[in-house]
Coordinates of C-alpha atoms in Angstrom, one line a residue:
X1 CA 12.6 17.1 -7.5
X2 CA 13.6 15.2 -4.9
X3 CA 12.4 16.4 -1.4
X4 CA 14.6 15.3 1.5
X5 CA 13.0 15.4 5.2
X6 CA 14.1 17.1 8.3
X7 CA 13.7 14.9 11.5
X8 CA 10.8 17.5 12.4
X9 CA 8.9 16.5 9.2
X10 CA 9.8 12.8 10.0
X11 CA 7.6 13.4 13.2
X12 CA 5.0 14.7 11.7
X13 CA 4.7 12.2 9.2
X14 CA 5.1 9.8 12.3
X15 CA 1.8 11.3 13.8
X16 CA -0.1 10.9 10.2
X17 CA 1.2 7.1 9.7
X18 CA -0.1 6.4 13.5
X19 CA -3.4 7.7 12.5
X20 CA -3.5 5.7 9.2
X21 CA -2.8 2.6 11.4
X22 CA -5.3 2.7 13.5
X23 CA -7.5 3.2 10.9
X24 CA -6.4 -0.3 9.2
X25 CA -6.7 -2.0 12.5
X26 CA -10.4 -0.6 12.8
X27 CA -11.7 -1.4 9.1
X28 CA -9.8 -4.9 9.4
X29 CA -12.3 -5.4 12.1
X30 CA -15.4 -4.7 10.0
X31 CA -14.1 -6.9 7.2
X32 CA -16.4 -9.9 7.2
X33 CA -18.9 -11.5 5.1
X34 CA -22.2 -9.3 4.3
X35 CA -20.3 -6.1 4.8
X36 CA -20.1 -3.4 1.8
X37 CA -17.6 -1.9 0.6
X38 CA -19.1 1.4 1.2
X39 CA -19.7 1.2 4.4
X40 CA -15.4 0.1 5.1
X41 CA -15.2 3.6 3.8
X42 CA -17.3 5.1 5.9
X43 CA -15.7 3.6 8.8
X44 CA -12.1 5.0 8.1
X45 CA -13.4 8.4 6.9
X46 CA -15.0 9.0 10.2
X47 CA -12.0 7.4 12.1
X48 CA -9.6 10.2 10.1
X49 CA -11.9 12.8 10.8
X50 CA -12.4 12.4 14.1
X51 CA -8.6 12.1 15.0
X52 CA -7.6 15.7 13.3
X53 CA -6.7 14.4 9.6
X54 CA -8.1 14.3 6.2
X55 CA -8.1 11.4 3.5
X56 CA -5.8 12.1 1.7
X57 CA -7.5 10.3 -1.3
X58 CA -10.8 12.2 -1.3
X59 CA -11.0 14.6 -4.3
X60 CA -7.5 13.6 -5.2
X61 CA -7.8 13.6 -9.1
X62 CA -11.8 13.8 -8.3
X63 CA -12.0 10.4 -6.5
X64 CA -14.5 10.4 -4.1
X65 CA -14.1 8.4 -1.4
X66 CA -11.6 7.5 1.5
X67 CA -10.1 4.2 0.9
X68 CA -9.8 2.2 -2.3
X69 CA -11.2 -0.7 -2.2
X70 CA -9.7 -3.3 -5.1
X71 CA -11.5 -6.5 -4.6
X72 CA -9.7 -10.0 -6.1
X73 CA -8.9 -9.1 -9.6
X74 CA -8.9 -5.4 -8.7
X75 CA -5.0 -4.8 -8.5
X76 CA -5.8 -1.2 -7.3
X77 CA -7.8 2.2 -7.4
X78 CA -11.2 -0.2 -6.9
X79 CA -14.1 2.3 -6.0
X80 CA -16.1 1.5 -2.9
X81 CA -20.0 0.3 -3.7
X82 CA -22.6 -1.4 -2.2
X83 CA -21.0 -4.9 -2.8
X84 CA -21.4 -7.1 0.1
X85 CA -18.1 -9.3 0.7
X86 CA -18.4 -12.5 0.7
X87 CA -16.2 -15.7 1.7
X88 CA -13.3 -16.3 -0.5
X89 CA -13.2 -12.3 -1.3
X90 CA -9.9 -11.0 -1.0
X91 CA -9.8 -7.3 -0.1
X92 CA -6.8 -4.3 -0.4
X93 CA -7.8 -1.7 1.7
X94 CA -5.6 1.6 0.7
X95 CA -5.6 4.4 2.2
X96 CA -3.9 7.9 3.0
X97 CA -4.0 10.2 5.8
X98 CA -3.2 14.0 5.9
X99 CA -2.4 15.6 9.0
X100 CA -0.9 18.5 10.1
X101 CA 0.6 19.4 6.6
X102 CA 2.1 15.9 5.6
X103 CA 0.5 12.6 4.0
X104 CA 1.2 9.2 5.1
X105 CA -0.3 5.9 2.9
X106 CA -0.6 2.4 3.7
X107 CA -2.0 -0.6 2.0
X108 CA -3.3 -4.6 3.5
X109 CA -4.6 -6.9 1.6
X110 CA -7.4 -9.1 3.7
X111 CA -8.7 -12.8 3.1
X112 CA -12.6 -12.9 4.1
X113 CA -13.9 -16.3 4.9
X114 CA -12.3 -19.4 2.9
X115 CA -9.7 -18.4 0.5
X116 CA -8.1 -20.9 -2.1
X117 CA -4.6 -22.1 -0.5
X118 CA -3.0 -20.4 -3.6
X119 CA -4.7 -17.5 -2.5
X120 CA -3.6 -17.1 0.8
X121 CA -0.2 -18.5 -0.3
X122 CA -0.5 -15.1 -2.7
X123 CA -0.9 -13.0 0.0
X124 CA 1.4 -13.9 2.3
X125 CA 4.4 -13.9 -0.3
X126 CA 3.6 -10.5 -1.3
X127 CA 3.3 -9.0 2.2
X128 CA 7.2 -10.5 2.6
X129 CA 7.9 -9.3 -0.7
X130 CA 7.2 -5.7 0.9
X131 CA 9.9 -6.0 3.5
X132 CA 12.1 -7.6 1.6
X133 CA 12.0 -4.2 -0.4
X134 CA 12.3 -2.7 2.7
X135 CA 15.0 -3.8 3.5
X136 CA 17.1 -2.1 1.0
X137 CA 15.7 1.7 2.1
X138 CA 18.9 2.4 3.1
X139 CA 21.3 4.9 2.7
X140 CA 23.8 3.8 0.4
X141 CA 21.4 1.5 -1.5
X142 CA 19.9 2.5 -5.2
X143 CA 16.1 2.2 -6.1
X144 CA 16.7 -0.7 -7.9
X145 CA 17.7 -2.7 -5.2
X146 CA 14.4 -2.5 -3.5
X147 CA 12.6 -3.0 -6.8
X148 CA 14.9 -6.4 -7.3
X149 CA 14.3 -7.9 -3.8
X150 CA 11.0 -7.6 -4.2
X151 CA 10.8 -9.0 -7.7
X152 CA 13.0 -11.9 -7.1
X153 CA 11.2 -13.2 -3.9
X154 CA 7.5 -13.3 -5.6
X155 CA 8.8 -14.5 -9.4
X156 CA 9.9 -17.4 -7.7
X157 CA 6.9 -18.3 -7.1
X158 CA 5.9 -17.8 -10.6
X159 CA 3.7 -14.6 -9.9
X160 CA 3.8 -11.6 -11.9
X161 CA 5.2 -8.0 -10.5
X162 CA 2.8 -5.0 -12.0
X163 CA 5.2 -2.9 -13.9
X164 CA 2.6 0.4 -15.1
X165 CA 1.9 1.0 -11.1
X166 CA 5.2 1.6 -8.8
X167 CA 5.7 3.0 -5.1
X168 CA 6.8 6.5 -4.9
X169 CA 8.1 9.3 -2.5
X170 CA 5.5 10.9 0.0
X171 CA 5.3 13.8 2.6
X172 CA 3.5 17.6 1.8
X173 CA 2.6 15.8 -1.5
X174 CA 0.8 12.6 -1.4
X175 CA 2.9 11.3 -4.8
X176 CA 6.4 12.8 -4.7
X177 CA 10.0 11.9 -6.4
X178 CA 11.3 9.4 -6.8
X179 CA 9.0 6.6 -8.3
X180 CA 9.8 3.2 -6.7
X181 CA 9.3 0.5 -8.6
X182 CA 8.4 -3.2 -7.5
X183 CA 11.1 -5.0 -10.2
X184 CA 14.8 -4.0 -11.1
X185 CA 18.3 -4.7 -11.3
X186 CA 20.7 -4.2 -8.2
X187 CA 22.8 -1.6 -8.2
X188 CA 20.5 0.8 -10.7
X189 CA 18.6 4.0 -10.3
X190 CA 19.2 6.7 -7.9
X191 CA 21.2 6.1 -4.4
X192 CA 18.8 6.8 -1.5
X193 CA 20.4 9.4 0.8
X194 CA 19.2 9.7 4.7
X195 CA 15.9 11.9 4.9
X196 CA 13.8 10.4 1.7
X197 CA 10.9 9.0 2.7
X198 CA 9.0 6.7 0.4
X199 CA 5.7 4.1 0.3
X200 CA 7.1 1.3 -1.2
X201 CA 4.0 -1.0 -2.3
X202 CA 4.3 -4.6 -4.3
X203 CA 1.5 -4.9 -6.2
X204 CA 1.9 -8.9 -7.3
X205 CA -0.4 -11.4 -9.0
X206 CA -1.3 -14.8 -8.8
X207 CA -0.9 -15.0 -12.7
X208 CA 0.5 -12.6 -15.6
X209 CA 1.8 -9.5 -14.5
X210 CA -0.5 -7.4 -17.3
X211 CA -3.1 -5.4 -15.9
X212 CA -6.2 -3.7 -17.5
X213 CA -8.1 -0.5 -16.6
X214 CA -12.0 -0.5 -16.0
X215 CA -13.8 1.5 -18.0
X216 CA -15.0 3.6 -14.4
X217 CA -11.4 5.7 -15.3
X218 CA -10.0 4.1 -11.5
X219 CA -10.4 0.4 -11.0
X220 CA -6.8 -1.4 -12.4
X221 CA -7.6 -5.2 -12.8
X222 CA -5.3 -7.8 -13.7
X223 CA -5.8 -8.8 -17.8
X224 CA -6.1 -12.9 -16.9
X225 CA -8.5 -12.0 -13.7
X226 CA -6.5 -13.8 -11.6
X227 CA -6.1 -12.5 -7.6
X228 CA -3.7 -10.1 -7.4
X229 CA -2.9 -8.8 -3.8
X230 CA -1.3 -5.2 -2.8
X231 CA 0.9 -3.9 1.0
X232 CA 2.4 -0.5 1.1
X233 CA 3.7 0.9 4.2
X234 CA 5.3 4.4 4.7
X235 CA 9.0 4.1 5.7
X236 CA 12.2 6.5 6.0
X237 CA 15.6 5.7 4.5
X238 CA 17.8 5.4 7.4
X239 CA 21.5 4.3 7.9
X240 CA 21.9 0.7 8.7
X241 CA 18.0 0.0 8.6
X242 CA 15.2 1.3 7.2
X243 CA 12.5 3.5 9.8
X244 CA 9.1 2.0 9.4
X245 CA 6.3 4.7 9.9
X246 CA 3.3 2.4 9.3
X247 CA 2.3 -0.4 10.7
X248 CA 0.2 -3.6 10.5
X249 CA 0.5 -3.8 14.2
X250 CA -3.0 -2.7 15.2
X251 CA -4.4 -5.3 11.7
X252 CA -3.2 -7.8 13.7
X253 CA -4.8 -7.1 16.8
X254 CA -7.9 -6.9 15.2
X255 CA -7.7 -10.1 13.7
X256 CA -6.9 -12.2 16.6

């Protein structure tokens, strides 16, 4: 079923995704060499608490922690630990927040140290790839339009799009209708109406597209174990243009 928001639940889910920002913006500044994993998680769980919200990925499905952490291979779902990063790590810190009834998610994917240039190059295509998307959550569009723009921008680079993981609706659920995949063909699946509000999320390697899972039930690495890098942000299908609830603004900050 598709749930359709009112411009009250829009605001809501405005005050979650401003909470789930900040959060990035304060991990990003703890994501250097020597940290753990475990301790990024600890960061953001405190920051959520202490602003009114929950994670909204603790207990979810029984996972136990705040964030998930998926480091290089990891495409996503990685399980914080006591591994230290080092340089030439990439990082995708994902996260959810609940507050005041309604769940907001975002994803970033983080270079520590050195990174290979095709690395970097990696990330940076993806994180265009995601607006790109984004720029088809628009009334009028159909779910496959936002799939295709983000397929065609990365596969031209020769990457591969993850097909068995997709983006999906959001709001008193953390994973609503409709699914939102990161490949497709213009003009297909369902027309987005005014209201829907979805986390659209490339998740795009720097080789094959086929992924594996670990055999701790969470942790979805790519099959080659080449880099793959992951950014969701929360938006709302507008008219015209696509409302952006998340944002990487405060990431930024932090890293200059």
């Amino acid at each position: 079923m598709i749930v359709y928001k009112t411009e009250e639940e829009i605001e809501l889910i405005k005050q979650s995704a401003n909470i789930l920002s900040q959060v990035h913006g304060i991990v990003a500044k703890h994501v250097t060499e020597g940290v753990t994993t475990l301790k990024l998680d600890s960061v953001a769980e405190e920051f959520i608490r202490d602003n009114g919200g929950s994670p909204s990925f603790k207990g979810y499905n029984g996972f136990k922690h705040s964030l998930c952490i998926s480091l290089n291979s990891a495409v996503v779902h990685g399980i914080p630990s006591q591994y230290a990063l080092q340089s030439g790590d990439i990082v995708s810190i994902d996260c959810g927040v609940f507050f005041q009834g309604f769940h907001s998610d975002s994803a970033y994917t983080h270079a520590v140290g050195e990174v290979a240039p095709e690395v970097t190059a990696l990330l940076q295509r993806t994180k265009e790839s995601l607006y790109k998307g984004i720029e088809f959550a628009v009334v009028g569009s159909r779910i496959g339009d936002v799939g295709h723009a983000i397929q065609t921008h990365v596969e031209q680079y020769g990457y591969g799009v993850v097909r068995e993981l997709v983006g999906h609706g959001l709001g008193r659920d953390l994973h609503e209708s409709p699914e939102v995949p990161n490949y497709g063909k213009r003009g297909q699946g369902m027309k987005l109406q005014e209201g829907l509000v979805l986390a659209i999320e490339p998740m795009v390697n720097l080789g094959s597209r086929h992924v594996v899972q670990e055999n701790d039930g969470w942790t979805i690495r790519t099959r080659d174990k080449k880099p793959s890098a992951h950014f969701e942000h929360t938006v709302v299908v507008r008219k015209g243009k696509a409302e952006i609830l998340t944002t990487f603004d405060y990431i930024d900050k932090a890293l200059n």
